Amino acid sequence: MRYVIRAKGHLDLFWQEWFEPLSITHENNGITRLAGPIPDQAALYGVLLRMCDLGLTLLSLEASTPQEPSEG
């Protein structure tokens, strides 16, 4: 599954390695977006616990199934 997680505030890019394979992006409105593949719910809970450890406020969590490349 691919996830997009938004948190309040800008998370320092120092934490990129801790959240791999998610990418950290700062949005203009003072929100941090973590996006990328997470293999299962246990790994998702691990990410959420890391966010909690850093005192981040969860704003949204979206999940989607990666689309298969179309043959053409």
PDB file of N, CA, C and O in Angstrom:
ATOM      1  N   MET A   1       0.838  -1.178   0.000  1.00  0.00           N
ATOM      2  CA  MET A   1       0.000   0.000   0.000  1.00  0.00           C
ATOM      3  C   MET A   1       0.886   1.245   0.000  1.00  0.00           C
ATOM      4  O   MET A   1       1.952   1.256   0.579  1.00  0.00           O
ATOM      5  N   ARG A   2       0.369   2.281  -0.615  1.00  0.00           N
ATOM      6  CA  ARG A   2       1.029   3.583  -0.600  1.00  0.00           C
ATOM      7  C   ARG A   2       0.245   4.486   0.353  1.00  0.00           C
ATOM      8  O   ARG A   2      -0.977   4.510   0.330  1.00  0.00           O
ATOM      9  N   TYR A   3       0.975   5.197   1.182  1.00  0.00           N
ATOM     10  CA  TYR A   3       0.350   6.059   2.185  1.00  0.00           C
ATOM     11  C   TYR A   3       0.809   7.499   2.026  1.00  0.00           C
ATOM     12  O   TYR A   3       1.952   7.755   1.635  1.00  0.00           O
ATOM     13  N   VAL A   4      -0.087   8.422   2.343  1.00  0.00           N
ATOM     14  CA  VAL A   4       0.230   9.838   2.478  1.00  0.00           C
ATOM     15  C   VAL A   4      -0.252  10.242   3.864  1.00  0.00           C
ATOM     16  O   VAL A   4      -1.434  10.120   4.181  1.00  0.00           O
ATOM     17  N   ILE A   5       0.694  10.669   4.691  1.00  0.00           N
ATOM     18  CA  ILE A   5       0.401  11.053   6.068  1.00  0.00           C
ATOM     19  C   ILE A   5       0.749  12.530   6.212  1.00  0.00           C
ATOM     20  O   ILE A   5       1.846  12.949   5.824  1.00  0.00           O
ATOM     21  N   ARG A   6      -0.160  13.300   6.755  1.00  0.00           N
ATOM     22  CA  ARG A   6       0.094  14.729   6.969  1.00  0.00           C
ATOM     23  C   ARG A   6       0.112  15.006   8.466  1.00  0.00           C
ATOM     24  O   ARG A   6      -0.738  14.510   9.212  1.00  0.00           O
ATOM     25  N   ALA A   7       1.107  15.826   8.865  1.00  0.00           N
ATOM     26  CA  ALA A   7       1.264  16.204  10.269  1.00  0.00           C
ATOM     27  C   ALA A   7       1.430  17.711  10.375  1.00  0.00           C
ATOM     28  O   ALA A   7       1.960  18.355   9.462  1.00  0.00           O
ATOM     29  N   LYS A   8       0.998  18.244  11.496  1.00  0.00           N
ATOM     30  CA  LYS A   8       1.082  19.678  11.740  1.00  0.00           C
ATOM     31  C   LYS A   8       2.537  20.079  11.966  1.00  0.00           C
ATOM     32  O   LYS A   8       3.269  19.407  12.697  1.00  0.00           O
ATOM     33  N   GLY A   9       2.953  21.192  11.345  1.00  0.00           N
ATOM     34  CA  GLY A   9       4.312  21.705  11.505  1.00  0.00           C
ATOM     35  C   GLY A   9       5.261  21.115  10.481  1.00  0.00           C
ATOM     36  O   GLY A   9       4.918  20.192   9.738  1.00  0.00           O
ATOM     37  N   HIS A  10       6.458  21.673  10.446  1.00  0.00           N
ATOM     38  CA  HIS A  10       7.480  21.180   9.519  1.00  0.00           C
ATOM     39  C   HIS A  10       8.481  20.320  10.278  1.00  0.00           C
ATOM     40  O   HIS A  10       9.190  20.807  11.151  1.00  0.00           O
ATOM     41  N   LEU A  11       8.498  19.041   9.949  1.00  0.00           N
ATOM     42  CA  LEU A  11       9.435  18.089  10.537  1.00  0.00           C
ATOM     43  C   LEU A  11      10.805  18.300   9.909  1.00  0.00           C
ATOM     44  O   LEU A  11      10.927  18.385   8.684  1.00  0.00           O
ATOM     45  N   ASP A  12      11.834  18.403  10.721  1.00  0.00           N
ATOM     46  CA  ASP A  12      13.191  18.601  10.217  1.00  0.00           C
ATOM     47  C   ASP A  12      13.575  17.429   9.316  1.00  0.00           C
ATOM     48  O   ASP A  12      13.297  16.266   9.628  1.00  0.00           O
ATOM     49  N   LEU A  13      14.229  17.737   8.203  1.00  0.00           N
ATOM     50  CA  LEU A  13      14.645  16.699   7.253  1.00  0.00           C
ATOM     51  C   LEU A  13      15.692  15.756   7.851  1.00  0.00           C
ATOM     52  O   LEU A  13      15.970  14.705   7.285  1.00  0.00           O
ATOM     53  N   PHE A  14      16.231  16.102   9.000  1.00  0.00           N
ATOM     54  CA  PHE A  14      17.140  15.239   9.746  1.00  0.00           C
ATOM     55  C   PHE A  14      16.518  13.861   9.977  1.00  0.00           C
ATOM     56  O   PHE A  14      17.212  12.853  10.034  1.00  0.00           O
ATOM     57  N   TRP A  15      15.202  13.818  10.102  1.00  0.00           N
ATOM     58  CA  TRP A  15      14.494  12.580  10.428  1.00  0.00           C
ATOM     59  C   TRP A  15      14.207  11.704   9.206  1.00  0.00           C
ATOM     60  O   TRP A  15      13.613  10.631   9.335  1.00  0.00           O
ATOM     61  N   GLN A  16      14.641  12.098   8.025  1.00  0.00           N
ATOM     62  CA  GLN A  16      14.350  11.346   6.802  1.00  0.00           C
ATOM     63  C   GLN A  16      14.733   9.871   6.923  1.00  0.00           C
ATOM     64  O   GLN A  16      13.955   8.989   6.593  1.00  0.00           O
ATOM     65  N   GLU A  17      15.921   9.609   7.405  1.00  0.00           N
ATOM     66  CA  GLU A  17      16.383   8.216   7.513  1.00  0.00           C
ATOM     67  C   GLU A  17      15.507   7.409   8.469  1.00  0.00           C
ATOM     68  O   GLU A  17      15.244   6.228   8.236  1.00  0.00           O
ATOM     69  N   TRP A  18      15.016   8.035   9.529  1.00  0.00           N
ATOM     70  CA  TRP A  18      14.194   7.349  10.526  1.00  0.00           C
ATOM     71  C   TRP A  18      12.848   6.938   9.946  1.00  0.00           C
ATOM     72  O   TRP A  18      12.235   5.971  10.397  1.00  0.00           O
ATOM     73  N   PHE A  19      12.377   7.675   8.946  1.00  0.00           N
ATOM     74  CA  PHE A  19      11.066   7.401   8.357  1.00  0.00           C
ATOM     75  C   PHE A  19      11.153   6.680   7.012  1.00  0.00           C
ATOM     76  O   PHE A  19      10.136   6.531   6.344  1.00  0.00           O
ATOM     77  N   GLU A  20      12.341   6.263   6.593  1.00  0.00           N
ATOM     78  CA  GLU A  20      12.453   5.558   5.310  1.00  0.00           C
ATOM     79  C   GLU A  20      11.560   4.331   5.302  1.00  0.00           C
ATOM     80  O   GLU A  20      11.403   3.690   6.339  1.00  0.00           O
ATOM     81  N   PRO A  21      10.927   4.011   4.189  1.00  0.00           N
ATOM     82  CA  PRO A  21      11.103   4.535   2.831  1.00  0.00           C
ATOM     83  C   PRO A  21      10.206   5.730   2.500  1.00  0.00           C
ATOM     84  O   PRO A  21      10.068   6.088   1.344  1.00  0.00           O
ATOM     85  N   LEU A  22       9.585   6.328   3.510  1.00  0.00           N
ATOM     86  CA  LEU A  22       8.722   7.481   3.245  1.00  0.00           C
ATOM     87  C   LEU A  22       9.565   8.715   2.944  1.00  0.00           C
ATOM     88  O   LEU A  22      10.641   8.888   3.518  1.00  0.00           O
ATOM     89  N   SER A  23       9.064   9.560   2.072  1.00  0.00           N
ATOM     90  CA  SER A  23       9.745  10.826   1.800  1.00  0.00           C
ATOM     91  C   SER A  23       9.072  11.925   2.613  1.00  0.00           C
ATOM     92  O   SER A  23       7.854  11.910   2.823  1.00  0.00           O
ATOM     93  N   ILE A  24       9.868  12.866   3.085  1.00  0.00           N
ATOM     94  CA  ILE A  24       9.367  13.998   3.852  1.00  0.00           C
ATOM     95  C   ILE A  24       9.303  15.208   2.933  1.00  0.00           C
ATOM     96  O   ILE A  24      10.289  15.572   2.307  1.00  0.00           O
ATOM     97  N   THR A  25       8.136  15.830   2.870  1.00  0.00           N
ATOM     98  CA  THR A  25       7.941  17.033   2.054  1.00  0.00           C
ATOM     99  C   THR A  25       7.264  18.086   2.915  1.00  0.00           C
ATOM    100  O   THR A  25       6.308  17.787   3.629  1.00  0.00           O
ATOM    101  N   HIS A  26       7.779  19.318   2.832  1.00  0.00           N
ATOM    102  CA  HIS A  26       7.146  20.435   3.542  1.00  0.00           C
ATOM    103  C   HIS A  26       6.177  21.126   2.608  1.00  0.00           C
ATOM    104  O   HIS A  26       6.557  21.567   1.526  1.00  0.00           O
ATOM    105  N   GLU A  27       4.930  21.205   3.016  1.00  0.00           N
ATOM    106  CA  GLU A  27       3.924  21.925   2.244  1.00  0.00           C
ATOM    107  C   GLU A  27       3.936  23.390   2.678  1.00  0.00           C
ATOM    108  O   GLU A  27       4.382  23.716   3.785  1.00  0.00           O
ATOM    109  N   ASN A  28       3.466  24.283   1.815  1.00  0.00           N
ATOM    110  CA  ASN A  28       3.498  25.720   2.074  1.00  0.00           C
ATOM    111  C   ASN A  28       2.673  26.147   3.284  1.00  0.00           C
ATOM    112  O   ASN A  28       2.932  27.173   3.878  1.00  0.00           O
ATOM    113  N   ASN A  29       1.706  25.365   3.660  1.00  0.00           N
ATOM    114  CA  ASN A  29       0.786  25.739   4.733  1.00  0.00           C
ATOM    115  C   ASN A  29       1.238  25.269   6.113  1.00  0.00           C
ATOM    116  O   ASN A  29       0.432  25.163   7.030  1.00  0.00           O
ATOM    117  N   GLY A  30       2.528  24.980   6.276  1.00  0.00           N
ATOM    118  CA  GLY A  30       3.032  24.564   7.580  1.00  0.00           C
ATOM    119  C   GLY A  30       2.738  23.122   7.926  1.00  0.00           C
ATOM    120  O   GLY A  30       2.683  22.757   9.093  1.00  0.00           O
ATOM    121  N   ILE A  31       2.575  22.295   6.910  1.00  0.00           N
ATOM    122  CA  ILE A  31       2.269  20.876   7.101  1.00  0.00           C
ATOM    123  C   ILE A  31       3.398  20.036   6.520  1.00  0.00           C
ATOM    124  O   ILE A  31       3.974  20.379   5.485  1.00  0.00           O
ATOM    125  N   THR A  32       3.727  18.945   7.213  1.00  0.00           N
ATOM    126  CA  THR A  32       4.689  17.974   6.695  1.00  0.00           C
ATOM    127  C   THR A  32       3.921  16.816   6.090  1.00  0.00           C
ATOM    128  O   THR A  32       2.985  16.298   6.709  1.00  0.00           O
ATOM    129  N   ARG A  33       4.327  16.406   4.888  1.00  0.00           N
ATOM    130  CA  ARG A  33       3.725  15.248   4.227  1.00  0.00           C
ATOM    131  C   ARG A  33       4.761  14.132   4.190  1.00  0.00           C
ATOM    132  O   ARG A  33       5.874  14.322   3.728  1.00  0.00           O
ATOM    133  N   LEU A  34       4.382  12.970   4.705  1.00  0.00           N
ATOM    134  CA  LEU A  34       5.186  11.752   4.599  1.00  0.00           C
ATOM    135  C   LEU A  34       4.473  10.866   3.590  1.00  0.00           C
ATOM    136  O   LEU A  34       3.289  10.571   3.760  1.00  0.00           O
ATOM    137  N   ALA A  35       5.176  10.453   2.552  1.00  0.00           N
ATOM    138  CA  ALA A  35       4.520   9.665   1.512  1.00  0.00           C
ATOM    139  C   ALA A  35       5.429   8.549   1.027  1.00  0.00           C
ATOM    140  O   ALA A  35       6.639   8.717   0.927  1.00  0.00           O
ATOM    141  N   GLY A  36       4.802   7.409   0.740  1.00  0.00           N
ATOM    142  CA  GLY A  36       5.537   6.284   0.184  1.00  0.00           C
ATOM    143  C   GLY A  36       4.900   4.966   0.556  1.00  0.00           C
ATOM    144  O   GLY A  36       3.833   4.921   1.179  1.00  0.00           O
ATOM    145  N   PRO A  37       5.567   3.880   0.186  1.00  0.00           N
ATOM    146  CA  PRO A  37       5.024   2.548   0.455  1.00  0.00           C
ATOM    147  C   PRO A  37       5.267   2.113   1.900  1.00  0.00           C
ATOM    148  O   PRO A  37       6.313   2.390   2.480  1.00  0.00           O
ATOM    149  N   ILE A  38       4.266   1.466   2.468  1.00  0.00           N
ATOM    150  CA  ILE A  38       4.390   0.843   3.778  1.00  0.00           C
ATOM    151  C   ILE A  38       3.848  -0.580   3.597  1.00  0.00           C
ATOM    152  O   ILE A  38       2.706  -0.747   3.170  1.00  0.00           O
ATOM    153  N   PRO A  39       4.655  -1.593   3.897  1.00  0.00           N
ATOM    154  CA  PRO A  39       4.290  -2.965   3.522  1.00  0.00           C
ATOM    155  C   PRO A  39       3.099  -3.580   4.249  1.00  0.00           C
ATOM    156  O   PRO A  39       2.389  -4.404   3.682  1.00  0.00           O
ATOM    157  N   ASP A  40       2.867  -3.206   5.517  1.00  0.00           N
ATOM    158  CA  ASP A  40       1.776  -3.836   6.259  1.00  0.00           C
ATOM    159  C   ASP A  40       1.368  -2.945   7.432  1.00  0.00           C
ATOM    160  O   ASP A  40       1.973  -1.911   7.687  1.00  0.00           O
ATOM    161  N   GLN A  41       0.334  -3.375   8.150  1.00  0.00           N
ATOM    162  CA  GLN A  41      -0.182  -2.551   9.250  1.00  0.00           C
ATOM    163  C   GLN A  41       0.805  -2.422  10.400  1.00  0.00           C
ATOM    164  O   GLN A  41       0.859  -1.390  11.051  1.00  0.00           O
ATOM    165  N   ALA A  42       1.599  -3.456  10.640  1.00  0.00           N
ATOM    166  CA  ALA A  42       2.599  -3.367  11.705  1.00  0.00           C
ATOM    167  C   ALA A  42       3.589  -2.244  11.405  1.00  0.00           C
ATOM    168  O   ALA A  42       3.943  -1.464  12.298  1.00  0.00           O
ATOM    169  N   ALA A  43       4.021  -2.140  10.156  1.00  0.00           N
ATOM    170  CA  ALA A  43       4.943  -1.073   9.765  1.00  0.00           C
ATOM    171  C   ALA A  43       4.256   0.292   9.850  1.00  0.00           C
ATOM    172  O   ALA A  43       4.874   1.282  10.256  1.00  0.00           O
ATOM    173  N   LEU A  44       2.976   0.353   9.495  1.00  0.00           N
ATOM    174  CA  LEU A  44       2.227   1.603   9.600  1.00  0.00           C
ATOM    175  C   LEU A  44       2.161   2.051  11.057  1.00  0.00           C
ATOM    176  O   LEU A  44       2.395   3.220  11.378  1.00  0.00           O
ATOM    177  N   TYR A  45       1.847   1.137  11.962  1.00  0.00           N
ATOM    178  CA  TYR A  45       1.803   1.482  13.380  1.00  0.00           C
ATOM    179  C   TYR A  45       3.177   1.949  13.867  1.00  0.00           C
ATOM    180  O   TYR A  45       3.279   2.847  14.707  1.00  0.00           O
ATOM    181  N   GLY A  46       4.234   1.362  13.334  1.00  0.00           N
ATOM    182  CA  GLY A  46       5.591   1.801  13.683  1.00  0.00           C
ATOM    183  C   GLY A  46       5.826   3.249  13.293  1.00  0.00           C
ATOM    184  O   GLY A  46       6.395   4.026  14.063  1.00  0.00           O
ATOM    185  N   VAL A  47       5.377   3.627  12.101  1.00  0.00           N
ATOM    186  CA  VAL A  47       5.511   5.015  11.645  1.00  0.00           C
ATOM    187  C   VAL A  47       4.708   5.938  12.556  1.00  0.00           C
ATOM    188  O   VAL A  47       5.189   6.992  12.985  1.00  0.00           O
ATOM    189  N   LEU A  48       3.479   5.542  12.867  1.00  0.00           N
ATOM    190  CA  LEU A  48       2.631   6.369  13.722  1.00  0.00           C
ATOM    191  C   LEU A  48       3.227   6.515  15.126  1.00  0.00           C
ATOM    192  O   LEU A  48       3.163   7.592  15.727  1.00  0.00           O
ATOM    193  N   LEU A  49       3.850   5.463  15.645  1.00  0.00           N
ATOM    194  CA  LEU A  49       4.496   5.545  16.958  1.00  0.00           C
ATOM    195  C   LEU A  49       5.696   6.485  16.915  1.00  0.00           C
ATOM    196  O   LEU A  49       5.933   7.236  17.871  1.00  0.00           O
ATOM    197  N   ARG A  50       6.455   6.466  15.818  1.00  0.00           N
ATOM    198  CA  ARG A  50       7.583   7.399  15.672  1.00  0.00           C
ATOM    199  C   ARG A  50       7.074   8.837  15.681  1.00  0.00           C
ATOM    200  O   ARG A  50       7.669   9.714  16.304  1.00  0.00           O
ATOM    201  N   MET A  51       5.972   9.051  14.970  1.00  0.00           N
ATOM    202  CA  MET A  51       5.383  10.390  14.948  1.00  0.00           C
ATOM    203  C   MET A  51       4.969  10.809  16.359  1.00  0.00           C
ATOM    204  O   MET A  51       5.201  11.952  16.768  1.00  0.00           O
ATOM    205  N   CYS A  52       4.378   9.904  17.099  1.00  0.00           N
ATOM    206  CA  CYS A  52       3.961  10.175  18.468  1.00  0.00           C
ATOM    207  C   CYS A  52       5.182  10.491  19.339  1.00  0.00           C
ATOM    208  O   CYS A  52       5.158  11.426  20.138  1.00  0.00           O
ATOM    209  N   ASP A  53       6.252   9.725  19.167  1.00  0.00           N
ATOM    210  CA  ASP A  53       7.479   9.957  19.932  1.00  0.00           C
ATOM    211  C   ASP A  53       8.038  11.354  19.700  1.00  0.00           C
ATOM    212  O   ASP A  53       8.647  11.940  20.591  1.00  0.00           O
ATOM    213  N   LEU A  54       7.841  11.885  18.496  1.00  0.00           N
ATOM    214  CA  LEU A  54       8.327  13.220  18.158  1.00  0.00           C
ATOM    215  C   LEU A  54       7.329  14.312  18.517  1.00  0.00           C
ATOM    216  O   LEU A  54       7.600  15.494  18.320  1.00  0.00           O
ATOM    217  N   GLY A  55       6.172  13.918  19.030  1.00  0.00           N
ATOM    218  CA  GLY A  55       5.161  14.893  19.436  1.00  0.00           C
ATOM    219  C   GLY A  55       4.433  15.530  18.270  1.00  0.00           C
ATOM    220  O   GLY A  55       3.873  16.615  18.400  1.00  0.00           O
ATOM    221  N   LEU A  56       4.402  14.836  17.117  1.00  0.00           N
ATOM    222  CA  LEU A  56       3.718  15.377  15.947  1.00  0.00           C
ATOM    223  C   LEU A  56       2.207  15.193  16.066  1.00  0.00           C
ATOM    224  O   LEU A  56       1.738  14.198  16.628  1.00  0.00           O
ATOM    225  N   THR A  57       1.470  16.143  15.535  1.00  0.00           N
ATOM    226  CA  THR A  57       0.018  16.061  15.504  1.00  0.00           C
ATOM    227  C   THR A  57      -0.421  15.511  14.152  1.00  0.00           C
ATOM    228  O   THR A  57      -0.157  16.130  13.118  1.00  0.00           O
ATOM    229  N   LEU A  58      -1.050  14.342  14.144  1.00  0.00           N
ATOM    230  CA  LEU A  58      -1.546  13.721  12.920  1.00  0.00           C
ATOM    231  C   LEU A  58      -2.752  14.502  12.408  1.00  0.00           C
ATOM    232  O   LEU A  58      -3.704  14.731  13.146  1.00  0.00           O
ATOM    233  N   LEU A  59      -2.682  14.930  11.145  1.00  0.00           N
ATOM    234  CA  LEU A  59      -3.799  15.643  10.529  1.00  0.00           C
ATOM    235  C   LEU A  59      -4.608  14.751   9.605  1.00  0.00           C
ATOM    236  O   LEU A  59      -5.829  14.839   9.561  1.00  0.00           O
ATOM    237  N   SER A  60      -3.917  13.887   8.843  1.00  0.00           N
ATOM    238  CA  SER A  60      -4.642  12.984   7.948  1.00  0.00           C
ATOM    239  C   SER A  60      -3.766  11.801   7.570  1.00  0.00           C
ATOM    240  O   SER A  60      -2.533  11.871   7.638  1.00  0.00           O
ATOM    241  N   LEU A  61      -4.437  10.725   7.180  1.00  0.00           N
ATOM    242  CA  LEU A  61      -3.765   9.523   6.705  1.00  0.00           C
ATOM    243  C   LEU A  61      -4.592   8.981   5.552  1.00  0.00           C
ATOM    244  O   LEU A  61      -5.779   8.733   5.706  1.00  0.00           O
ATOM    245  N   GLU A  62      -3.963   8.845   4.394  1.00  0.00           N
ATOM    246  CA  GLU A  62      -4.648   8.323   3.213  1.00  0.00           C
ATOM    247  C   GLU A  62      -3.890   7.098   2.709  1.00  0.00           C
ATOM    248  O   GLU A  62      -2.669   7.104   2.652  1.00  0.00           O
ATOM    249  N   ALA A  63      -4.629   6.081   2.338  1.00  0.00           N
ATOM    250  CA  ALA A  63      -4.033   4.861   1.795  1.00  0.00           C
ATOM    251  C   ALA A  63      -4.567   4.630   0.390  1.00  0.00           C
ATOM    252  O   ALA A  63      -5.736   4.894   0.111  1.00  0.00           O
ATOM    253  N   SER A  64      -3.696   4.138  -0.474  1.00  0.00           N
ATOM    254  CA  SER A  64      -4.123   3.791  -1.826  1.00  0.00           C
ATOM    255  C   SER A  64      -3.311   2.608  -2.309  1.00  0.00           C
ATOM    256  O   SER A  64      -2.189   2.385  -1.859  1.00  0.00           O
ATOM    257  N   THR A  65      -3.889   1.862  -3.211  1.00  0.00           N
ATOM    258  CA  THR A  65      -3.193   0.748  -3.829  1.00  0.00           C
ATOM    259  C   THR A  65      -2.396   1.282  -4.996  1.00  0.00           C
ATOM    260  O   THR A  65      -2.948   2.016  -5.830  1.00  0.00           O
ATOM    261  N   PRO A  66      -1.100   0.954  -5.082  1.00  0.00           N
ATOM    262  CA  PRO A  66      -0.309   1.437  -6.218  1.00  0.00           C
ATOM    263  C   PRO A  66      -0.897   0.921  -7.518  1.00  0.00           C
ATOM    264  O   PRO A  66      -1.333  -0.233  -7.611  1.00  0.00           O
ATOM    265  N   GLN A  67      -0.937   1.778  -8.522  1.00  0.00           N
ATOM    266  CA  GLN A  67      -1.473   1.382  -9.810  1.00  0.00           C
ATOM    267  C   GLN A  67      -0.412   0.626 -10.607  1.00  0.00           C
ATOM    268  O   GLN A  67       0.772   0.955 -10.556  1.00  0.00           O
ATOM    269  N   GLU A  68      -0.878  -0.416 -11.294  1.00  0.00           N
ATOM    270  CA  GLU A  68       0.006  -1.193 -12.154  1.00  0.00           C
ATOM    271  C   GLU A  68       0.315  -0.367 -13.409  1.00  0.00           C
ATOM    272  O   GLU A  68      -0.584   0.291 -13.934  1.00  0.00           O
ATOM    273  N   PRO A  69       1.566  -0.392 -13.865  1.00  0.00           N
ATOM    274  CA  PRO A  69       1.845   0.327 -15.116  1.00  0.00           C
ATOM    275  C   PRO A  69       1.056  -0.284 -16.264  1.00  0.00           C
ATOM    276  O   PRO A  69       0.935  -1.503 -16.371  1.00  0.00           O
ATOM    277  N   SER A  70       0.483   0.555 -17.090  1.00  0.00           N
ATOM    278  CA  SER A  70      -0.320   0.050 -18.204  1.00  0.00           C
ATOM    279  C   SER A  70       0.588  -0.369 -19.349  1.00  0.00           C
ATOM    280  O   SER A  70       1.622   0.234 -19.590  1.00  0.00           O
ATOM    281  N   GLU A  71       0.196  -1.437 -20.009  1.00  0.00           N
ATOM    282  CA  GLU A  71       0.951  -1.913 -21.163  1.00  0.00           C
ATOM    283  C   GLU A  71       0.521  -1.083 -22.363  1.00  0.00           C
ATOM    284  O   GLU A  71      -0.642  -0.811 -22.565  1.00  0.00           O
ATOM    285  N   GLY A  72       1.486  -0.676 -23.141  1.00  0.00           N
ATOM    286  CA  GLY A  72       1.062   0.158 -24.214  1.00  0.00           C
ATOM    287  C   GLY A  72       1.914   0.094 -25.368  1.00  0.00           C
ATOM    288  O   GLY A  72       1.974   0.453 -26.381  1.00  0.00           O
TER     289      GLY A  72
END
